[in-house]
Short mmCIF file of C-alpha atoms in Angstrom, two decimals:
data_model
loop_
_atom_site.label_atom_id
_atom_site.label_comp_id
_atom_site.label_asym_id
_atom_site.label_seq_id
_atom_site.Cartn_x
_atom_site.Cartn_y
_atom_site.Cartn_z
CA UNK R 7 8.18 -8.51 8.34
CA UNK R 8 9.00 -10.33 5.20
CA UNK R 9 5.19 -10.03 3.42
CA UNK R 10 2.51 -7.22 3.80
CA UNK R 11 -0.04 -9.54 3.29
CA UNK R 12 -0.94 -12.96 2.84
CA UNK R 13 0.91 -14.92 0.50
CA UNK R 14 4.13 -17.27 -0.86
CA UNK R 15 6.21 -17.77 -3.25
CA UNK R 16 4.30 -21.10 -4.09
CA UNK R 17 1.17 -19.23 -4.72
CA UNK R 18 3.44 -16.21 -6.43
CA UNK R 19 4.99 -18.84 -8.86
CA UNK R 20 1.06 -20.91 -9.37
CA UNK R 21 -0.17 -16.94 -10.12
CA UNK R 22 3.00 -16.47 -12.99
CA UNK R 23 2.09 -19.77 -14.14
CA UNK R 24 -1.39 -18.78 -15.08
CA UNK R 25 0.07 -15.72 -17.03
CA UNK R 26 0.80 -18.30 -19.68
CA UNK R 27 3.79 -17.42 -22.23
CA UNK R 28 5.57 -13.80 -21.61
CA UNK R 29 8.06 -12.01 -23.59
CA UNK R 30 11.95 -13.03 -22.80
CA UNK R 31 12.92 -10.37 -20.20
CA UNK R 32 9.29 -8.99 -19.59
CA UNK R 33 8.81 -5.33 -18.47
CA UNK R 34 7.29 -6.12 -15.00
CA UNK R 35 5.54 -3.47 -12.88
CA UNK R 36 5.10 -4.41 -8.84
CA UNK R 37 2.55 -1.89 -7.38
CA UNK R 38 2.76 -1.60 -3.59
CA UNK R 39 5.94 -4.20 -3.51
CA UNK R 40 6.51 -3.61 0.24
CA UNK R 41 9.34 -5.33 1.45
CA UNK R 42 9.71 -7.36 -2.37
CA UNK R 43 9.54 -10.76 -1.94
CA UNK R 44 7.35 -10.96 -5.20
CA UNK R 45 9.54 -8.14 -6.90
CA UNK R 46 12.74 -10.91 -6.36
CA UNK R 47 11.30 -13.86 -7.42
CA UNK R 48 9.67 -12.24 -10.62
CA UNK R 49 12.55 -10.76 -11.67
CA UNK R 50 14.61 -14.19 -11.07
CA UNK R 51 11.91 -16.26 -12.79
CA UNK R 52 9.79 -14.24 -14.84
CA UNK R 53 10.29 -15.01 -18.64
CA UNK R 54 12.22 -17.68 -18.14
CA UNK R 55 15.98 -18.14 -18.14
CA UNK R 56 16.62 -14.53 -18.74
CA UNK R 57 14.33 -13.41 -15.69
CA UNK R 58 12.26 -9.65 -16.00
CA UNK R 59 12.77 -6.48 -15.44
CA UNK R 60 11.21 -5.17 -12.67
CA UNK R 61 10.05 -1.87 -11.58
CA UNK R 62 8.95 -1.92 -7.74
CA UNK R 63 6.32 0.64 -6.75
CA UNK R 64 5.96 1.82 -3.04
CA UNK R 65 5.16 4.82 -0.53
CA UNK R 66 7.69 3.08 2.23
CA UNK R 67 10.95 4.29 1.65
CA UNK R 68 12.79 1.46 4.18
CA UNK R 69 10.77 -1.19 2.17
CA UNK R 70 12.39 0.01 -0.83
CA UNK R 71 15.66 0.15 1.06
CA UNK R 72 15.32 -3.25 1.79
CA UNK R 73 14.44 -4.24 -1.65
CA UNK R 74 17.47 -3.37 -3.00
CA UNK R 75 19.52 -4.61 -0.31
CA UNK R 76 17.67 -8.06 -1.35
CA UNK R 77 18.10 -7.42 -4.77
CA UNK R 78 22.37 -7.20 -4.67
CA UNK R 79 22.28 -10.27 -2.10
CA UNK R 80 21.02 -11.80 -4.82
CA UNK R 81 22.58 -10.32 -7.35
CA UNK R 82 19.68 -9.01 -9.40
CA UNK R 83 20.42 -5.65 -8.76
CA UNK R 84 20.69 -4.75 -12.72
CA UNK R 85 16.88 -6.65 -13.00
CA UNK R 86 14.84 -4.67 -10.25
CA UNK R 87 14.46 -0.84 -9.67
CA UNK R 88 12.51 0.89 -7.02
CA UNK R 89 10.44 3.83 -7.73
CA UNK R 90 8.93 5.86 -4.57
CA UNK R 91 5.37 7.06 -5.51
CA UNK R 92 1.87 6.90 -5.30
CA UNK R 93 0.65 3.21 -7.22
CA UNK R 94 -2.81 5.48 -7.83
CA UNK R 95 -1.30 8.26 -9.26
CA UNK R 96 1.86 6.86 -11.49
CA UNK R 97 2.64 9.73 -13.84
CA UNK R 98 5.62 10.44 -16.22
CA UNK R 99 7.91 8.16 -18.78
CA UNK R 100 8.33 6.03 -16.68
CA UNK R 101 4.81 4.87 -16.37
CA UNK R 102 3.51 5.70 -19.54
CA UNK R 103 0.72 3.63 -21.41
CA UNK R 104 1.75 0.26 -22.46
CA UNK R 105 4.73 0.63 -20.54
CA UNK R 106 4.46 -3.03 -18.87
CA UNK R 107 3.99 -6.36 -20.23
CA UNK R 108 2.98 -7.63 -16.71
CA UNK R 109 1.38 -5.81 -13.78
CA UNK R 110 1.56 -7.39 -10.48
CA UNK R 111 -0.16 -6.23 -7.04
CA UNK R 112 -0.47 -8.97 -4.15
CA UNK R 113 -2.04 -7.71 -1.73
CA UNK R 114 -1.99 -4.17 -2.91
CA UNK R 115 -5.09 -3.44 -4.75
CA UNK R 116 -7.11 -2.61 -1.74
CA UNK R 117 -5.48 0.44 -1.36
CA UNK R 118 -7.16 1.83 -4.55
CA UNK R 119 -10.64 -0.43 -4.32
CA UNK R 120 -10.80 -3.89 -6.40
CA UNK R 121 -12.86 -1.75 -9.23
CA UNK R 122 -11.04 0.90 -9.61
CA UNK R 123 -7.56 -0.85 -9.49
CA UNK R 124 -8.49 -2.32 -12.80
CA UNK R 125 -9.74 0.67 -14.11
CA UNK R 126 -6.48 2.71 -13.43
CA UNK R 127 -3.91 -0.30 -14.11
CA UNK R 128 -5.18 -0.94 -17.22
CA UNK R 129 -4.09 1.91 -19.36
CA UNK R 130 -0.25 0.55 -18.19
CA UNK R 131 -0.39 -2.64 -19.58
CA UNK R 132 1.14 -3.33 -23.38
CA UNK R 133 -0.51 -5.13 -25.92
CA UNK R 134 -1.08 -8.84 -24.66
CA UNK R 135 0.02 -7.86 -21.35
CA UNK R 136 -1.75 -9.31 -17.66
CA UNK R 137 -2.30 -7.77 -14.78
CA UNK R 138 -2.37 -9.88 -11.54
CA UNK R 139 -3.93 -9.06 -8.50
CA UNK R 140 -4.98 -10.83 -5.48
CA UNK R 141 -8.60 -9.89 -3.22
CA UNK R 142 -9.56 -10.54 0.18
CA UNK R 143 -13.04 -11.99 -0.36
CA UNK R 144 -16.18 -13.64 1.33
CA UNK R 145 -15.54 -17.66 0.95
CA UNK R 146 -18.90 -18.45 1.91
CA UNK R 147 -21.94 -17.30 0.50
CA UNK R 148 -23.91 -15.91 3.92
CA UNK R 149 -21.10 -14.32 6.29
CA UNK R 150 -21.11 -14.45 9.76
CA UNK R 151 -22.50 -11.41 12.00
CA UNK R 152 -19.30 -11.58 13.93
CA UNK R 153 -17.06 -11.71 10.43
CA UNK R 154 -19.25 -8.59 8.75
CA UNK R 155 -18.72 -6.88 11.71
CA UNK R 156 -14.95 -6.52 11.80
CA UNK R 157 -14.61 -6.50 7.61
CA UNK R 158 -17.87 -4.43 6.72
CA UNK R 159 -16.11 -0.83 8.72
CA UNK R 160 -12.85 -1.60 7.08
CA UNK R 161 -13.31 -2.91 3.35
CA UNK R 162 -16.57 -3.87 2.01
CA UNK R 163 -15.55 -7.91 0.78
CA UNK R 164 -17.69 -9.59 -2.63
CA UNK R 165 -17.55 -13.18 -3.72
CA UNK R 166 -15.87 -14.80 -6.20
CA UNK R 167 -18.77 -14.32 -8.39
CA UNK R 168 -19.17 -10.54 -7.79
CA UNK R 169 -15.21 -9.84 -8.47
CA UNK R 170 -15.50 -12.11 -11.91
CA UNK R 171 -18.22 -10.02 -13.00
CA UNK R 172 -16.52 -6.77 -12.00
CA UNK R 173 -13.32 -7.66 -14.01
CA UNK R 174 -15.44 -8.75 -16.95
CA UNK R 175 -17.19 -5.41 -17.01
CA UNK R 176 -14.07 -3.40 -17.22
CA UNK R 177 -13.36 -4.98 -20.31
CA UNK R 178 -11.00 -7.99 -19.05
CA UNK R 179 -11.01 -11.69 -19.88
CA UNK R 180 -10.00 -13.97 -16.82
CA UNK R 181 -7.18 -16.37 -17.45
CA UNK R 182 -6.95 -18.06 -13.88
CA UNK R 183 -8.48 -17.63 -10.65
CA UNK R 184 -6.02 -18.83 -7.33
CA UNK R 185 -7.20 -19.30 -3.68
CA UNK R 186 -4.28 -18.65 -1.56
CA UNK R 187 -4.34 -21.53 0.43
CA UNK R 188 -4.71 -20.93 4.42
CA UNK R 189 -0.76 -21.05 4.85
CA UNK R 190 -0.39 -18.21 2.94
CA UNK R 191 -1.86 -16.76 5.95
CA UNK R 192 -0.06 -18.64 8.17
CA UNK R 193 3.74 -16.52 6.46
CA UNK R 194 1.35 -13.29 6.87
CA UNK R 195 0.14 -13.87 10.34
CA UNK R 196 2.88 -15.64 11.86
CA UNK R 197 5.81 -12.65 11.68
CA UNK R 198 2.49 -10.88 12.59
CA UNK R 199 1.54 -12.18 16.06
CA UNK R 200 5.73 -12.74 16.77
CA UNK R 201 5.77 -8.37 16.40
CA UNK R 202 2.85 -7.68 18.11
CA UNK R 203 3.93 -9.96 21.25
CA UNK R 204 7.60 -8.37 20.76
CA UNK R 205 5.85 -4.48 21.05
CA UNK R 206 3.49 -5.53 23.94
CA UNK R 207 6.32 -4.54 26.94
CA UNK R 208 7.88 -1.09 26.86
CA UNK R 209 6.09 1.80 25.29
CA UNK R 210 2.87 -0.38 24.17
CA UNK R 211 0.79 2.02 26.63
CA UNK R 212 1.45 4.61 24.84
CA UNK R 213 -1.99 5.85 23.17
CA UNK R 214 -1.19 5.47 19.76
CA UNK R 215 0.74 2.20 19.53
CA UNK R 216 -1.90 0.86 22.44
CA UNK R 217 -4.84 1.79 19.73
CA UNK R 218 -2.44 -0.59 16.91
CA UNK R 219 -1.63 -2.96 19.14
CA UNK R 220 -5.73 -3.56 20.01
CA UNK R 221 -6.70 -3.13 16.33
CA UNK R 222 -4.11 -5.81 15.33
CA UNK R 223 -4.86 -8.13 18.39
CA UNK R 224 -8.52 -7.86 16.82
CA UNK R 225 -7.70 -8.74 13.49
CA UNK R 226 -5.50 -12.03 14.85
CA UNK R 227 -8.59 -13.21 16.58
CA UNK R 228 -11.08 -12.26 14.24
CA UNK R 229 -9.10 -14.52 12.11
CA UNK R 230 -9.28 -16.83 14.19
CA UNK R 231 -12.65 -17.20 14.75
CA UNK R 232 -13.79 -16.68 11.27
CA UNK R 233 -11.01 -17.41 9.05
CA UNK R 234 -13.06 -19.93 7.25
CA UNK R 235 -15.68 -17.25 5.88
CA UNK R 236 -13.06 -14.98 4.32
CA UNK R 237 -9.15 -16.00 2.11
CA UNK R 238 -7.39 -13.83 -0.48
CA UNK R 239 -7.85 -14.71 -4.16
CA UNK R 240 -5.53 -14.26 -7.13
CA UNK R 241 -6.66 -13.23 -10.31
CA UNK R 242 -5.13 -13.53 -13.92
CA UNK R 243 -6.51 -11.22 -16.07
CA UNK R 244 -5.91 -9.71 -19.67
CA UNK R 245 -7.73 -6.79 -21.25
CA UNK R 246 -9.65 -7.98 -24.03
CA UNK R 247 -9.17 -6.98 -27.40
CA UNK R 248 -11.19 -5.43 -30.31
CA UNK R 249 -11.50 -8.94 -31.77
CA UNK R 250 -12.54 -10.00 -28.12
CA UNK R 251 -15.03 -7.65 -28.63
CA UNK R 252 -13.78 -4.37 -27.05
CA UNK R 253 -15.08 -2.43 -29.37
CA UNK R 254 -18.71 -3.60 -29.29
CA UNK R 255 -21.26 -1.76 -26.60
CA UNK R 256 -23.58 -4.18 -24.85
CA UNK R 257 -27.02 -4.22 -23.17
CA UNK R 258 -29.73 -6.19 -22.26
CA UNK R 259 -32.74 -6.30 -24.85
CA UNK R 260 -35.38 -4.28 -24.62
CA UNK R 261 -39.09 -5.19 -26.19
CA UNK R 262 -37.92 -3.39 -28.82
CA UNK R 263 -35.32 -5.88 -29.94
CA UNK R 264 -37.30 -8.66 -30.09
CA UNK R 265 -37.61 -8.55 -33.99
CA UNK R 266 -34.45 -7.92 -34.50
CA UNK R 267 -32.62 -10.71 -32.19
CA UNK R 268 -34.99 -13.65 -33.63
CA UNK R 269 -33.80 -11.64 -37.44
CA UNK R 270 -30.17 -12.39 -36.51
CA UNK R 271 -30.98 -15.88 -35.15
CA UNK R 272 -32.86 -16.61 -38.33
CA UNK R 273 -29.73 -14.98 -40.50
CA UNK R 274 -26.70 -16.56 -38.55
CA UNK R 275 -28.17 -20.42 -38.56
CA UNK R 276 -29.19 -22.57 -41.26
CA UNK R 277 -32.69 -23.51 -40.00
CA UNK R 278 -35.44 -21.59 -38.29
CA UNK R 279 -34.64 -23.77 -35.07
CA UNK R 280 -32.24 -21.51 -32.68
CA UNK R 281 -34.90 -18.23 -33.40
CA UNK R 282 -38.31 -20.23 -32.90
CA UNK R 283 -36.38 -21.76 -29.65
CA UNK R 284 -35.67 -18.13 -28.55
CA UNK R 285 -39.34 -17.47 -29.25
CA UNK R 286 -41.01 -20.51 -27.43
CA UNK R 287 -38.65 -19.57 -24.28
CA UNK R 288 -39.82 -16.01 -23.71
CA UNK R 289 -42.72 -17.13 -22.86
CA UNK R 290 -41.20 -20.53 -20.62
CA UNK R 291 -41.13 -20.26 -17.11
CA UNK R 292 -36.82 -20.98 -18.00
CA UNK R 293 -36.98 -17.45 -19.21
CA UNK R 294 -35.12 -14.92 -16.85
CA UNK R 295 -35.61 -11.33 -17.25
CA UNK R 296 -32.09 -9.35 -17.88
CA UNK R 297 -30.27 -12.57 -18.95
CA UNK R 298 -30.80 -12.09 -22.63
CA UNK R 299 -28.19 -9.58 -24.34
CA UNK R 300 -27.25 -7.79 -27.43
CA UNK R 301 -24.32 -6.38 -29.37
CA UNK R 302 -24.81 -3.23 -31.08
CA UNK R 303 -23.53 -2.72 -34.27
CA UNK R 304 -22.04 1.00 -35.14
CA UNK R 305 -25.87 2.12 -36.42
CA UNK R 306 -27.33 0.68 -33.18
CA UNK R 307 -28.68 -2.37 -34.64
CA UNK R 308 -28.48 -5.47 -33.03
CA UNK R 309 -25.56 -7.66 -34.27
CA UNK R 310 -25.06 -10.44 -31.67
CA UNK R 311 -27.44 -11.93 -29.56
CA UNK R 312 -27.01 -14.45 -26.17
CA UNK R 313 -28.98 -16.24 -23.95
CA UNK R 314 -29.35 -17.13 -20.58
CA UNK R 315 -32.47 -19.46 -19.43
CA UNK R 316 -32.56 -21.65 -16.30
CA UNK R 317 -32.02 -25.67 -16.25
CA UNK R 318 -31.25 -28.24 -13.82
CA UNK R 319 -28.17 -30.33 -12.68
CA UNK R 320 -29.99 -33.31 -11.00
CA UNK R 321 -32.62 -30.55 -9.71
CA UNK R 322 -30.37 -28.27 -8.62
CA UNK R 323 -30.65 -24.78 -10.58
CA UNK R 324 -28.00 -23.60 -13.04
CA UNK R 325 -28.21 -21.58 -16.30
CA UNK R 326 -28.09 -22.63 -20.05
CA UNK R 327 -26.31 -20.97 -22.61
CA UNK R 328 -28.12 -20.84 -25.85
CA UNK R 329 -28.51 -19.91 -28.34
CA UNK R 330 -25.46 -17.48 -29.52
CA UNK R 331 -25.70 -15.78 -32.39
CA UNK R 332 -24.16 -13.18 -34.80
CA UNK R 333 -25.36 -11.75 -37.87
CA UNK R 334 -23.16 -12.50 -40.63
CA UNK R 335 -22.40 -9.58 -41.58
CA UNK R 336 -20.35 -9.04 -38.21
CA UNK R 337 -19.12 -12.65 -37.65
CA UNK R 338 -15.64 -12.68 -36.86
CA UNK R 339 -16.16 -9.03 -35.15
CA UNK R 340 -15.67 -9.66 -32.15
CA UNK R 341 -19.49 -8.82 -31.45
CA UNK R 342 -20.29 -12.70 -30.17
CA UNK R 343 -17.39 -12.15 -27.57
CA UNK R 344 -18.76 -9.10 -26.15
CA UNK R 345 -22.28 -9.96 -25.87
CA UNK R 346 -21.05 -13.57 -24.72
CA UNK R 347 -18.69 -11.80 -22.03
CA UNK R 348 -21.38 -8.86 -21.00
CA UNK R 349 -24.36 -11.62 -20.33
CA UNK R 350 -22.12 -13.83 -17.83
CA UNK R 351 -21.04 -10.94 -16.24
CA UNK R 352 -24.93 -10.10 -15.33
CA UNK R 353 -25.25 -13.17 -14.34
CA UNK R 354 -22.23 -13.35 -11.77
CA UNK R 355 -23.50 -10.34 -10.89
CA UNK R 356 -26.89 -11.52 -9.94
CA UNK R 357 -25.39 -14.45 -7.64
CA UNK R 358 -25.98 -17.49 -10.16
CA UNK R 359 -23.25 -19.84 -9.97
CA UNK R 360 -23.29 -22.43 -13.12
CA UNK R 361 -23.90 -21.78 -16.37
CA UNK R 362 -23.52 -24.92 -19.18
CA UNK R 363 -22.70 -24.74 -22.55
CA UNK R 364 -23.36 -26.81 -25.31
CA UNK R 365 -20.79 -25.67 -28.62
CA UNK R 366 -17.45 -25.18 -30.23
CA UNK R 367 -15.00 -26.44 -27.74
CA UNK R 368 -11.71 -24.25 -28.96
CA UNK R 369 -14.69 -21.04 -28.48
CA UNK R 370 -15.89 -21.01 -25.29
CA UNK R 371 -12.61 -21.65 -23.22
CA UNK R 372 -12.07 -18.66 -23.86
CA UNK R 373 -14.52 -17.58 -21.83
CA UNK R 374 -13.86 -20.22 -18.73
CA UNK R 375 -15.56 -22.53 -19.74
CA UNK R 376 -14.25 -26.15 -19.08
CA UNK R 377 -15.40 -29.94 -20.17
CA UNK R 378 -18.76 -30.28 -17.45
CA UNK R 379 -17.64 -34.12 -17.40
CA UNK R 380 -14.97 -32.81 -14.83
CA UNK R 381 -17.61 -32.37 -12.32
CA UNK R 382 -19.76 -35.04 -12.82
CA UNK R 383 -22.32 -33.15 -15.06
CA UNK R 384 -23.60 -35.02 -18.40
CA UNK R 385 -25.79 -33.94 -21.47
CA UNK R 386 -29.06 -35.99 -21.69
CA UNK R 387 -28.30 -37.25 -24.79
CA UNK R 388 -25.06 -38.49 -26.48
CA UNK R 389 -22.26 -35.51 -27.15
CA UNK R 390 -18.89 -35.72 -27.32
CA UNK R 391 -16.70 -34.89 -23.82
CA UNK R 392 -15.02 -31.86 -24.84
CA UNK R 393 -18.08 -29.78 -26.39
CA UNK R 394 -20.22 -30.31 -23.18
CA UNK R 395 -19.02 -27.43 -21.02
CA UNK R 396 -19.68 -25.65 -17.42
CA UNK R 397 -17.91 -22.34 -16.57
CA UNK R 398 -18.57 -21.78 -12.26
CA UNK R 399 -19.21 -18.38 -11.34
CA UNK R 400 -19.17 -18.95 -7.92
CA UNK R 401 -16.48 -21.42 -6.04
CA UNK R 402 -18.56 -20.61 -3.06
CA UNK R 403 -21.20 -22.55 -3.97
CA UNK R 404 -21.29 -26.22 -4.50
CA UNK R 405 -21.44 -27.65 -8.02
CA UNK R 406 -24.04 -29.74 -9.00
CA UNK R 407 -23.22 -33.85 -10.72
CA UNK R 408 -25.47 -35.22 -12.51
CA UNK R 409 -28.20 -35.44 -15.55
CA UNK R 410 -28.63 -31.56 -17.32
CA UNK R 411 -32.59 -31.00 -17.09
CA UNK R 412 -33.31 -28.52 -20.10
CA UNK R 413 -36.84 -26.83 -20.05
CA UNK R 414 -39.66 -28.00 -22.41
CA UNK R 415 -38.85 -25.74 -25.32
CA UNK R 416 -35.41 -27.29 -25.95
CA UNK R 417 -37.19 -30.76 -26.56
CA UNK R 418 -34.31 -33.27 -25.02
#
């Protein structure tokens, strides 16, 4: 079978394309390359012209085998290697720290668990380097009985939402987020269902290949049936750095805070405005518990603080992002990253799905964030395009057009 899961080279080249710029000849690291249809085409097109160099990680030996029979076919031979081993337990030279400016796993990462994945892939990345993974995830936001039955026994799926948040609380920003579209399924499933019909005759009674014949059968028609609740995702990630605010540990405030966040609202902005805001929407029915966060400095005192409060798109919930601030002794720290990066993790995490953003529009792309004109959403008052902003934290969920509704304290 040419793939091990779903997946194409379309959606391998649309993946590489959200990895933005790359070294010339990149150090590329393919975890769990099966077979290596992604190994080949990175190390053809990866970096350009010059192509990448590509290390291809797998248990199978005969995948391997076939890798490099691929590989001198195509003459790339001198561009990928194949290394035999464990992708959770890569040890030695060969996989030290920083060892890869790109680290690629379609279809792999389940193996190892989404979560930890990015914990143990991340030490093998170089400065500036990307890791790229892709998920089977829920597509809609209340599964089927018949879908949970067949996924919950074998791999517990999230949502969009709950995968963002778990990348953004291992410390990585997301560059891109890809749906493999449903005929990437169609190259997985296809070769799939041809095998399965070709291993039915001779032999298939036999108790062990009988029990993978069933289980596979099962997962063809389960697919069938509910292949509209579940799809793989890619995802384009980067660790952040300390001026991305690495370095600074985050939490929700505590009662104890309170003086201190509406000090560095009062010290980071010109007028009393942003910190009496803060103060009039604590006690706002807008106010959601949890969804205000701060950066602490070295001595534990707060030196960023962010806010979440609930608005409307045309009466339709979604969150507001204001204000952000930063004391000024830390500005430029990285600390209004972090705390910006922690609090829309918590709230992917808690199933909200929109968040707007009114601000700086070369800041907060950095974060997702994109013009909210591109889905219909508008300010209640006149602002230019770029600086009114939505980030989506969950795809599964359909976004709002319309007015923004901002609670009383805001007065718009």
């Amino acid at each position: 079978m040419p793939r091990q899961a779903p997946g194409s080279d379309a959606s391998t080249r649309r993946l590489l394309s959200l990895c933005g710029p790359l070294p010339e000849r990149p150090r590329v690291l393919d975890l769990g390359c099966g077979p290596g249809r992604s190994a080949l085409l990175l190390a053809a097109e990866a970096g350009g012209a010059s192509g990448a160099e590509v290390t291809a990680v797998d248990l199978y030996a005969p995948f391997l085998e076939e890798l490099r029979t691929a590989a001198a076919a195509r003459g790339l031979t001198g561009r990928v290697r194949t290394v035999e081993a464990d992708m959770g337990a890569l040890t030695g030279e060969d996989f030290a720290d920083g060892s890869f400016d790109l680290v690629w796993a379609e279809g792999s990462a389940y193996i190892l668990g989404f979560d930890a994945a990015l914990a143990r892939w991340k030490r093998l990345l170089a400065p500036g380097g990307t890791l790229v993974l892709t998920e089977c995830q829920w597509m809609v936001p209340e599964p089927s009985a018949g879908a949970r039955a067949f996924w919950d026994p074998h791999y517990a799926l999230r949502t969009t939402a709950r995968n963002l948040a778990a990348a953004q609380a291992a410390g990585y920003q997301v560059l891109g987020v890809h749906h493999l579209p449903d005929s990437d399924w169609a190259e997985y499933y296809g070769p799939l269902a041809e095998r399965v019909r070709a291993l039915s005759g001779a032999g298939a009674d036999a108790p062990a290949m009988a029990a993978a014949l069933a289980g596979t059968r099962e997962e063809l028609d389960v697919r069938a049936r509910h292949g509209h609740e579940y799809g793989y995702t890619g995802y384009v990630l980067r660790p952040v750095t300390a001026g991305d605010g690495d370095a600074w540990p985050t939490r929700p405030e505590t009662a104890a805070d309170v003086a201190a966040v509406r000090e560095v609202n009062l010290a980071a902005f010109e007028t009393p405005l942003e910190a009496d805001l803060v103060d009039a929407l604590r006690v706002d029915g807008a106010w959601l518990p949890g969804l205000s966060y701060v950066a602490e400095a070295p001595d534990g005192s707060v030196a960023a603080h962010a806010l979440l409060t609930a608005c409307e798109v045309d009466g339709v919930r979604a969150l507001a992002l204001a204000p952000v601030a930063v004391a000024p002794a830390f500005q430029r720290s990285g600390a209004g990253s972090a705390v910006v990066r922690a609090l829309l993790a918590a709230a992917a995490e808690r199933g909200e799905s929109l968040v707007l953003v009114l601000g700086h529009p070369e800041y907060y792309p950095r974060f997702g964030f994109t013009p909210a004109s591109r889905f219909g959403i508008r300010a209640p008052f006149e602002v230019p395009d770029e600086a009114m902003m939505a980030l989506v934290l969950d795809d599964c969920v359909p976004v709002p057009a319309g007015t923004i509704g901002y609670p009383a304290p805001f007065g718009v």
